[in-house]
PDB file of C-alpha atoms and ligand atoms in Angstrom:
ATOM      1  CA  MET H  30      94.517 106.254  95.052  1.00  0.00           C
ATOM      2  CA  ARG H  31      95.793 102.834  96.174  1.00  0.00           C
ATOM      3  CA  LYS H  32      93.251 100.147  97.790  1.00  0.00           C
ATOM      4  CA  LYS H  33      93.949  99.503 101.407  1.00  0.00           C
ATOM      5  CA  ILE H  34      93.575  95.792 101.854  1.00  0.00           C
ATOM      6  CA  VAL H  35      93.735  93.703 105.125  1.00  0.00           C
ATOM      7  CA  ALA H  36      93.710  89.923 104.288  1.00  0.00           C
ATOM      8  CA  GLY H  37      93.605  87.055 106.737  1.00  0.00           C
ATOM      9  CA  ASN H  38      95.319  83.864 105.591  1.00  0.00           C
ATOM     10  CA  TRP H  39      93.845  81.110 107.758  1.00  0.00           C
ATOM     11  CA  LYS H  40      96.319  78.547 106.376  1.00  0.00           C
ATOM     12  CA  MET H  41      95.259  74.908 107.319  1.00  0.00           C
ATOM     13  CA  ASN H  42      93.440  75.936 110.345  1.00  0.00           C
ATOM     14  CA  THR H  43      89.710  75.653 111.471  1.00  0.00           C
ATOM     15  CA  LEU H  44      87.114  72.971 110.841  1.00  0.00           C
ATOM     16  CA  PRO H  45      84.386  74.114 108.206  1.00  0.00           C
ATOM     17  CA  SER H  46      82.195  74.960 111.211  1.00  0.00           C
ATOM     18  CA  GLU H  47      84.656  76.772 113.027  1.00  0.00           C
ATOM     19  CA  GLY H  48      85.644  78.704 109.874  1.00  0.00           C
ATOM     20  CA  MET H  49      81.853  79.738 109.476  1.00  0.00           C
ATOM     21  CA  THR H  50      81.822  81.016 113.062  1.00  0.00           C
ATOM     22  CA  LEU H  51      85.045  82.904 112.529  1.00  0.00           C
ATOM     23  CA  ALA H  52      83.802  84.323 108.983  1.00  0.00           C
ATOM     24  CA  LYS H  53      80.411  85.362 110.754  1.00  0.00           C
ATOM     25  CA  ASP H  54      82.316  87.183 113.403  1.00  0.00           C
ATOM     26  CA  VAL H  55      84.527  88.959 111.107  1.00  0.00           C
ATOM     27  CA  ILE H  56      81.484  90.060 109.028  1.00  0.00           C
ATOM     28  CA  ALA H  57      79.530  91.153 112.106  1.00  0.00           C
ATOM     29  CA  LYS H  58      82.508  93.439 113.181  1.00  0.00           C
ATOM     30  CA  SER H  59      83.489  94.739 109.830  1.00  0.00           C
ATOM     31  CA  GLY H  60      81.541  97.805 110.266  1.00  0.00           C
ATOM     32  CA  GLN H  61      84.178  98.977 112.827  1.00  0.00           C
ATOM     33  CA  VAL H  62      86.787  99.350 110.054  1.00  0.00           C
ATOM     34  CA  ASN H  63      87.009 102.532 107.794  1.00  0.00           C
ATOM     35  CA  HIS H  64      85.190 101.963 104.661  1.00  0.00           C
ATOM     36  CA  ASP H  65      88.270 102.485 102.524  1.00  0.00           C
ATOM     37  CA  VAL H  66      89.819  99.228 103.792  1.00  0.00           C
ATOM     38  CA  GLU H  67      88.999  96.099 101.986  1.00  0.00           C
ATOM     39  CA  LEU H  68      88.746  93.190 104.254  1.00  0.00           C
ATOM     40  CA  VAL H  69      89.368  89.708 102.873  1.00  0.00           C
ATOM     41  CA  VAL H  70      89.240  86.363 104.535  1.00  0.00           C
ATOM     42  CA  ILE H  71      91.328  83.516 103.003  1.00  0.00           C
ATOM     43  CA  PRO H  72      89.987  80.130 104.482  1.00  0.00           C
ATOM     44  CA  PRO H  73      90.991  76.477 103.320  1.00  0.00           C
ATOM     45  CA  PHE H  74      89.330  75.344 100.084  1.00  0.00           C
ATOM     46  CA  THR H  75      86.892  73.044 101.936  1.00  0.00           C
ATOM     47  CA  HIS H  76      85.174  76.200 103.417  1.00  0.00           C
ATOM     48  CA  LEU H  77      85.020  78.368 100.340  1.00  0.00           C
ATOM     49  CA  SER H  78      81.792  77.586  98.913  1.00  0.00           C
ATOM     50  CA  GLU H  79      79.917  78.231 102.210  1.00  0.00           C
ATOM     51  CA  ILE H  80      81.935  81.217 103.269  1.00  0.00           C
ATOM     52  CA  VAL H  81      81.426  82.972  99.705  1.00  0.00           C
ATOM     53  CA  LYS H  82      77.691  82.516 100.251  1.00  0.00           C
ATOM     54  CA  LEU H  83      77.959  84.030 103.720  1.00  0.00           C
ATOM     55  CA  ALA H  84      80.007  86.895 102.660  1.00  0.00           C
ATOM     56  CA  SER H  85      77.778  87.764  99.569  1.00  0.00           C
ATOM     57  CA  GLY H  86      76.419  91.217  99.843  1.00  0.00           C
ATOM     58  CA  THR H  87      78.692  92.097 102.929  1.00  0.00           C
ATOM     59  CA  ARG H  88      82.080  94.145 102.673  1.00  0.00           C
ATOM     60  CA  VAL H  89      83.986  91.109 103.223  1.00  0.00           C
ATOM     61  CA  SER H  90      85.679  89.471 100.148  1.00  0.00           C
ATOM     62  CA  VAL H  91      86.975  85.958 100.039  1.00  0.00           C
ATOM     63  CA  GLY H  92      90.133  84.543  98.746  1.00  0.00           C
ATOM     64  CA  ALA H  93      91.874  81.076  98.231  1.00  0.00           C
ATOM     65  CA  GLN H  94      95.205  79.977  99.399  1.00  0.00           C
ATOM     66  CA  ASN H  95      96.590  78.595  96.180  1.00  0.00           C
ATOM     67  CA  CYS H  96      95.469  77.398  92.719  1.00  0.00           C
ATOM     68  CA  ALA H  97      96.931  75.021  90.170  1.00  0.00           C
ATOM     69  CA  GLN H  98      99.157  76.085  87.234  1.00  0.00           C
ATOM     70  CA  TRP H  99      97.176  73.987  84.885  1.00  0.00           C
ATOM     71  CA  LYS H 100      93.712  74.686  83.469  1.00  0.00           C
ATOM     72  CA  SER H 101      92.195  71.162  84.185  1.00  0.00           C
ATOM     73  CA  GLY H 102      93.123  67.645  83.749  1.00  0.00           C
ATOM     74  CA  ALA H 103      94.811  64.626  85.497  1.00  0.00           C
ATOM     75  CA  TYR H 104      96.282  66.467  88.379  1.00  0.00           C
ATOM     76  CA  THR H 105      95.086  64.681  91.489  1.00  0.00           C
ATOM     77  CA  GLY H 106      94.544  66.664  94.420  1.00  0.00           C
ATOM     78  CA  GLU H 107      94.983  70.061  92.721  1.00  0.00           C
ATOM     79  CA  VAL H 108      92.205  72.878  92.483  1.00  0.00           C
ATOM     80  CA  SER H 109      92.004  75.025  89.418  1.00  0.00           C
ATOM     81  CA  ALA H 110      91.498  78.765  89.021  1.00  0.00           C
ATOM     82  CA  SER H 111      88.268  78.249  87.083  1.00  0.00           C
ATOM     83  CA  MET H 112      86.827  76.112  90.091  1.00  0.00           C
ATOM     84  CA  LEU H 113      87.570  79.095  92.354  1.00  0.00           C
ATOM     85  CA  GLN H 114      86.092  81.553  89.952  1.00  0.00           C
ATOM     86  CA  SER H 115      82.957  79.472  89.647  1.00  0.00           C
ATOM     87  CA  LEU H 116      82.460  79.536  93.436  1.00  0.00           C
ATOM     88  CA  GLY H 117      82.729  83.460  93.477  1.00  0.00           C
ATOM     89  CA  VAL H 118      86.143  83.606  95.094  1.00  0.00           C
ATOM     90  CA  GLU H 119      87.773  86.974  94.316  1.00  0.00           C
ATOM     91  CA  TYR H 120      91.483  86.693  95.368  1.00  0.00           C
ATOM     92  CA  VAL H 121      94.078  83.891  95.409  1.00  0.00           C
ATOM     93  CA  ILE H 122      97.285  83.943  97.469  1.00  0.00           C
ATOM     94  CA  LEU H 123     100.151  82.775  95.071  1.00  0.00           C
ATOM     95  CA  GLY H 124     103.817  82.201  96.101  1.00  0.00           C
ATOM     96  CA  HIS H 125     103.343  81.992  99.884  1.00  0.00           C
ATOM     97  CA  SER H 126     106.678  81.213 101.426  1.00  0.00           C
ATOM     98  CA  GLU H 127     105.306  77.983 102.862  1.00  0.00           C
ATOM     99  CA  ARG H 128     104.312  76.853  99.284  1.00  0.00           C
ATOM    100  CA  ARG H 129     107.833  77.814  98.178  1.00  0.00           C
ATOM    101  CA  GLU H 130     109.317  75.836 101.043  1.00  0.00           C
ATOM    102  CA  TYR H 131     107.267  72.847 101.447  1.00  0.00           C
ATOM    103  CA  PHE H 132     106.016  72.361  97.789  1.00  0.00           C
ATOM    104  CA  GLY H 133     108.854  73.564  95.905  1.00  0.00           C
ATOM    105  CA  GLU H 134     107.002  76.271  94.115  1.00  0.00           C
ATOM    106  CA  THR H 135     109.397  78.073  91.821  1.00  0.00           C
ATOM    107  CA  ASN H 136     109.116  81.662  90.330  1.00  0.00           C
ATOM    108  CA  ALA H 137     108.536  80.160  86.818  1.00  0.00           C
ATOM    109  CA  GLU H 138     105.598  78.023  88.122  1.00  0.00           C
ATOM    110  CA  LEU H 139     104.223  80.921  89.914  1.00  0.00           C
ATOM    111  CA  LEU H 140     104.236  82.920  86.709  1.00  0.00           C
ATOM    112  CA  GLU H 141     102.019  80.114  85.189  1.00  0.00           C
ATOM    113  CA  LYS H 142      99.597  80.185  88.196  1.00  0.00           C
ATOM    114  CA  ILE H 143      99.340  84.052  88.049  1.00  0.00           C
ATOM    115  CA  LYS H 144      98.517  83.996  84.353  1.00  0.00           C
ATOM    116  CA  ILE H 145      95.836  81.344  84.802  1.00  0.00           C
ATOM    117  CA  ALA H 146      94.297  83.098  87.912  1.00  0.00           C
ATOM    118  CA  LEU H 147      94.085  86.402  85.933  1.00  0.00           C
ATOM    119  CA  ASP H 148      92.474  84.564  82.960  1.00  0.00           C
ATOM    120  CA  CYS H 149      89.866  83.459  85.520  1.00  0.00           C
ATOM    121  CA  LYS H 150      89.435  86.923  86.662  1.00  0.00           C
ATOM    122  CA  LEU H 151      90.879  86.095  90.131  1.00  0.00           C
ATOM    123  CA  LYS H 152      93.134  88.825  91.747  1.00  0.00           C
ATOM    124  CA  PRO H 153      96.441  87.229  92.716  1.00  0.00           C
ATOM    125  CA  ILE H 154      98.115  88.301  95.984  1.00  0.00           C
ATOM    126  CA  PHE H 155     101.691  87.509  94.997  1.00  0.00           C
ATOM    127  CA  CYS H 156     103.905  86.889  98.046  1.00  0.00           C
ATOM    128  CA  CYS H 157     107.618  87.739  97.920  1.00  0.00           C
ATOM    129  CA  GLY H 158     110.328  87.905 100.655  1.00  0.00           C
ATOM    130  CA  GLU H 159     113.720  86.689 101.651  1.00  0.00           C
ATOM    131  CA  LYS H 160     114.806  84.215 104.298  1.00  0.00           C
ATOM    132  CA  LEU H 161     116.870  85.161 107.368  1.00  0.00           C
ATOM    133  CA  ASN H 162     120.241  83.977 105.962  1.00  0.00           C
ATOM    134  CA  GLU H 163     119.528  86.060 102.829  1.00  0.00           C
ATOM    135  CA  ARG H 164     118.776  89.185 104.840  1.00  0.00           C
ATOM    136  CA  GLU H 165     121.841  88.618 107.107  1.00  0.00           C
ATOM    137  CA  ALA H 166     123.997  88.338 103.908  1.00  0.00           C
ATOM    138  CA  GLY H 167     122.580  91.506 102.779  1.00  0.00           C
ATOM    139  CA  GLU H 168     120.893  89.870  99.637  1.00  0.00           C
ATOM    140  CA  HIS H 169     117.383  90.755 100.567  1.00  0.00           C
ATOM    141  CA  PHE H 170     116.872  93.338  97.847  1.00  0.00           C
ATOM    142  CA  GLN H 171     118.403  90.967  95.285  1.00  0.00           C
ATOM    143  CA  VAL H 172     116.193  88.014  96.249  1.00  0.00           C
ATOM    144  CA  VAL H 173     112.810  89.971  96.124  1.00  0.00           C
ATOM    145  CA  GLN H 174     113.958  91.618  92.940  1.00  0.00           C
ATOM    146  CA  GLN H 175     114.417  88.210  91.295  1.00  0.00           C
ATOM    147  CA  GLN H 176     110.997  86.863  92.513  1.00  0.00           C
ATOM    148  CA  VAL H 177     109.301  90.166  91.203  1.00  0.00           C
ATOM    149  CA  GLU H 178     111.142  90.022  87.826  1.00  0.00           C
ATOM    150  CA  GLU H 179     110.661  86.357  87.096  1.00  0.00           C
ATOM    151  CA  SER H 180     107.078  85.912  88.293  1.00  0.00           C
ATOM    152  CA  LEU H 181     105.554  89.389  87.508  1.00  0.00           C
ATOM    153  CA  PHE H 182     107.543  91.182  84.791  1.00  0.00           C
ATOM    154  CA  PRO H 183     106.578  88.864  81.970  1.00  0.00           C
ATOM    155  CA  LEU H 184     103.031  90.269  82.654  1.00  0.00           C
ATOM    156  CA  ASP H 185     101.737  93.245  80.464  1.00  0.00           C
ATOM    157  CA  ASP H 186     100.510  96.562  81.761  1.00  0.00           C
ATOM    158  CA  SER H 187      96.818  95.708  81.949  1.00  0.00           C
ATOM    159  CA  SER H 188      97.617  92.307  83.897  1.00  0.00           C
ATOM    160  CA  ILE H 189      99.977  93.917  86.337  1.00  0.00           C
ATOM    161  CA  SER H 190      97.301  96.390  87.543  1.00  0.00           C
ATOM    162  CA  ASN H 191      95.216  93.449  88.780  1.00  0.00           C
ATOM    163  CA  ILE H 192      97.979  92.003  91.083  1.00  0.00           C
ATOM    164  CA  VAL H 193      98.423  92.742  94.727  1.00  0.00           C
ATOM    165  CA  ILE H 194     101.822  92.124  96.203  1.00  0.00           C
ATOM    166  CA  ALA H 195     102.668  91.024  99.755  1.00  0.00           C
ATOM    167  CA  TYR H 196     106.100  91.584 101.097  1.00  0.00           C
ATOM    168  CA  GLU H 197     106.559  88.881 103.667  1.00  0.00           C
ATOM    169  CA  PRO H 198     110.092  88.402 105.092  1.00  0.00           C
ATOM    170  CA  VAL H 199     110.181  84.810 105.743  1.00  0.00           C
ATOM    171  CA  TRP H 200     111.928  85.193 109.017  1.00  0.00           C
ATOM    172  CA  ALA H 201     108.905  87.104 110.284  1.00  0.00           C
ATOM    173  CA  ILE H 202     106.183  84.600 109.394  1.00  0.00           C
ATOM    174  CA  GLY H 203     104.785  82.923 112.217  1.00  0.00           C
ATOM    175  CA  THR H 204     107.854  83.700 114.438  1.00  0.00           C
ATOM    176  CA  GLY H 205     106.630  86.753 116.472  1.00  0.00           C
ATOM    177  CA  LYS H 206     109.414  88.671 114.935  1.00  0.00           C
ATOM    178  CA  THR H 207     108.179  91.586 112.811  1.00  0.00           C
ATOM    179  CA  ALA H 208     110.188  93.716 110.335  1.00  0.00           C
ATOM    180  CA  THR H 209     110.504  97.126 111.769  1.00  0.00           C
ATOM    181  CA  ALA H 210     108.181  99.645 110.018  1.00  0.00           C
ATOM    182  CA  GLU H 211     111.406 101.121 108.373  1.00  0.00           C
ATOM    183  CA  GLN H 212     112.460  97.873 107.013  1.00  0.00           C
ATOM    184  CA  ALA H 213     108.961  97.243 105.620  1.00  0.00           C
ATOM    185  CA  GLN H 214     108.807 100.698 104.162  1.00  0.00           C
ATOM    186  CA  GLU H 215     112.328 100.290 102.596  1.00  0.00           C
ATOM    187  CA  MET H 216     111.326  97.037 100.839  1.00  0.00           C
ATOM    188  CA  HIS H 217     107.903  98.164  99.791  1.00  0.00           C
ATOM    189  CA  ALA H 218     109.614 101.490  98.229  1.00  0.00           C
ATOM    190  CA  PHE H 219     112.064  99.326  96.470  1.00  0.00           C
ATOM    191  CA  ILE H 220     109.366  97.029  94.945  1.00  0.00           C
ATOM    192  CA  ARG H 221     107.357 100.055  93.959  1.00  0.00           C
ATOM    193  CA  ASN H 222     110.459 101.451  92.296  1.00  0.00           C
ATOM    194  CA  LEU H 223     111.142  98.140  90.468  1.00  0.00           C
ATOM    195  CA  LEU H 224     107.362  98.489  89.164  1.00  0.00           C
ATOM    196  CA  ALA H 225     107.827 102.144  88.147  1.00  0.00           C
ATOM    197  CA  ASN H 226     111.081 101.314  86.160  1.00  0.00           C
ATOM    198  CA  LYS H 227     109.176  98.523  84.393  1.00  0.00           C
ATOM    199  CA  TYR H 228     105.527  99.763  84.092  1.00  0.00           C
ATOM    200  CA  GLY H 229     105.868 103.505  84.740  1.00  0.00           C
ATOM    201  CA  GLU H 230     105.210 105.470  87.833  1.00  0.00           C
ATOM    202  CA  ALA H 231     101.578 105.910  87.277  1.00  0.00           C
ATOM    203  CA  THR H 232     100.861 102.276  87.203  1.00  0.00           C
ATOM    204  CA  ALA H 233     103.301 101.454  90.098  1.00  0.00           C
ATOM    205  CA  GLU H 234     101.336 104.053  92.179  1.00  0.00           C
ATOM    206  CA  THR H 235      98.072 101.931  91.858  1.00  0.00           C
ATOM    207  CA  ILE H 236      99.544  98.663  92.986  1.00  0.00           C
ATOM    208  CA  SER H 237      98.889  97.681  96.471  1.00  0.00           C
ATOM    209  CA  ILE H 238     101.815  96.178  98.457  1.00  0.00           C
ATOM    210  CA  LEU H 239     100.821  94.535 101.696  1.00  0.00           C
ATOM    211  CA  TYR H 240     103.086  93.633 104.628  1.00  0.00           C
ATOM    212  CA  GLY H 241     102.882  90.308 106.157  1.00  0.00           C
ATOM    213  CA  GLY H 242     105.022  88.539 109.049  1.00  0.00           C
ATOM    214  CA  SER H 243     103.781  88.538 112.671  1.00  0.00           C
ATOM    215  CA  CYS H 244     101.434  91.594 112.141  1.00  0.00           C
ATOM    216  CA  LYS H 245      99.244  91.981 115.154  1.00  0.00           C
ATOM    217  CA  PRO H 246      97.163  94.846 116.684  1.00  0.00           C
ATOM    218  CA  SER H 247     100.087  96.260 118.657  1.00  0.00           C
ATOM    219  CA  ASN H 248     102.331  96.771 115.620  1.00  0.00           C
ATOM    220  CA  ALA H 249      99.953  97.266 112.877  1.00  0.00           C
ATOM    221  CA  GLY H 250      99.527 100.815 113.297  1.00  0.00           C
ATOM    222  CA  GLU H 251     103.172 101.781 113.066  1.00  0.00           C
ATOM    223  CA  ILE H 252     103.697  99.581 109.990  1.00  0.00           C
ATOM    224  CA  PHE H 253     100.524 100.802 108.106  1.00  0.00           C
ATOM    225  CA  SER H 254     101.516 104.413 108.806  1.00  0.00           C
ATOM    226  CA  LYS H 255     104.299 104.092 106.260  1.00  0.00           C
ATOM    227  CA  PRO H 256     103.628 105.639 102.763  1.00  0.00           C
ATOM    228  CA  ASP H 257     104.265 102.423 100.743  1.00  0.00           C
ATOM    229  CA  VAL H 258     102.495 100.041 103.043  1.00  0.00           C
ATOM    230  CA  ASP H 259      98.910  99.510 101.858  1.00  0.00           C
ATOM    231  CA  GLY H 260      97.805  96.955 104.308  1.00  0.00           C
ATOM    232  CA  GLY H 261      98.585  93.462 105.514  1.00  0.00           C
ATOM    233  CA  LEU H 262      98.403  89.881 104.887  1.00  0.00           C
ATOM    234  CA  ILE H 263      97.797  88.419 108.293  1.00  0.00           C
ATOM    235  CA  GLY H 264      98.455  84.846 109.390  1.00  0.00           C
ATOM    236  CA  GLY H 265      98.041  83.775 113.079  1.00  0.00           C
ATOM    237  CA  ALA H 266      96.246  86.982 114.138  1.00  0.00           C
ATOM    238  CA  SER H 267      93.592  86.485 111.482  1.00  0.00           C
ATOM    239  CA  LEU H 268      92.161  83.485 113.401  1.00  0.00           C
ATOM    240  CA  VAL H 269      90.741  85.751 116.167  1.00  0.00           C
ATOM    241  CA  ALA H 270      88.157  88.073 114.702  1.00  0.00           C
ATOM    242  CA  ASP H 271      88.704  90.806 117.303  1.00  0.00           C
ATOM    243  CA  ASP H 272      92.579  90.877 116.368  1.00  0.00           C
ATOM    244  CA  PHE H 273      91.937  90.768 112.723  1.00  0.00           C
ATOM    245  CA  ILE H 274      89.397  93.651 113.051  1.00  0.00           C
ATOM    246  CA  ALA H 275      91.730  95.627 115.472  1.00  0.00           C
ATOM    247  CA  ILE H 276      94.565  95.335 112.663  1.00  0.00           C
ATOM    248  CA  ALA H 277      92.261  96.641 110.138  1.00  0.00           C
ATOM    249  CA  LYS H 278      91.221  99.441 112.403  1.00  0.00           C
ATOM    250  CA  SER H 279      94.854 100.494 112.712  1.00  0.00           C
ATOM    251  CA  PHE H 280      94.702 102.405 109.487  1.00  0.00           C
TER     252      PHE H 280
HETATM  253  C1  PEP J  15     101.521  84.667 106.568  1.00  0.00           C
HETATM  254  O1  PEP J  15     101.750  83.477 106.566  1.00  0.00           O
HETATM  255  O2  PEP J  15     101.040  85.225 105.529  1.00  0.00           O
HETATM  256  C2  PEP J  15     101.755  85.571 107.747  1.00  0.00           C
HETATM  257  C3  PEP J  15     101.837  86.798 107.527  1.00  0.00           C
HETATM  258  O3  PEP J  15     101.630  84.716 109.099  1.00  0.00           O
HETATM  259  P1  PEP J  15     102.004  85.443 110.409  1.00  0.00           P
HETATM  260  O4  PEP J  15     101.012  86.684 110.455  1.00  0.00           O
HETATM  261  O5  PEP J  15     101.322  84.290 111.413  1.00  0.00           O
HETATM  262  O6  PEP J  15     103.245  85.670 110.753  1.00  0.00           O
END
């Protein structure tokens, strides 16, 4: 019933020509992955136009890593949701912990970005997750609940259905440390329960919740086997087509 999604966040990596090679490789190998798994590549802005053209008519979708919280105007250096829409981009990551940490993005700003992205028919991949000190203090559920409540709960029922959530414990991102499959399942079930209390069980059951944080071919199978884990948001391992495809084949 829920969409399985494996999305590769390339972050600020690859030159455009390298990105084209990587995207071509992912497309060429995508046939190895079960058809019920959606594959998404999420390159830097500079590559989007060419990669959208390349992926058109294939089973690989394309996403962006961020968008502005304003429609248009004097916001030097920003990229709007409508610009992404006009290129044919389908997904947009919003609230990645690196954006929260280095660019000070707040839950309130993220709500604005999500609304604008939805207005432009983009599908937000909303990232949430706790830092190490928050987990060690036993505050991880509280932190994630606040992120979800402040950035998602103002949305109405039809909007929430177009959101993908990525649970990404910050202590597991790019560190080689992965949450155990049990820790991932526990948090995913917690998030789904929050959604069920707010929007009803039927709606909560349709929302894909991805795991992110040092996901690799060797651990993806166990994590993806959990009932509330609907796929992965993959950072480092998505820069190697064989690894990205191997992760997607873990379902
Ligand atoms: C990410 O940044 O979304 C991520 C999950 O990174 P990594 O897989 O490298 O931990």
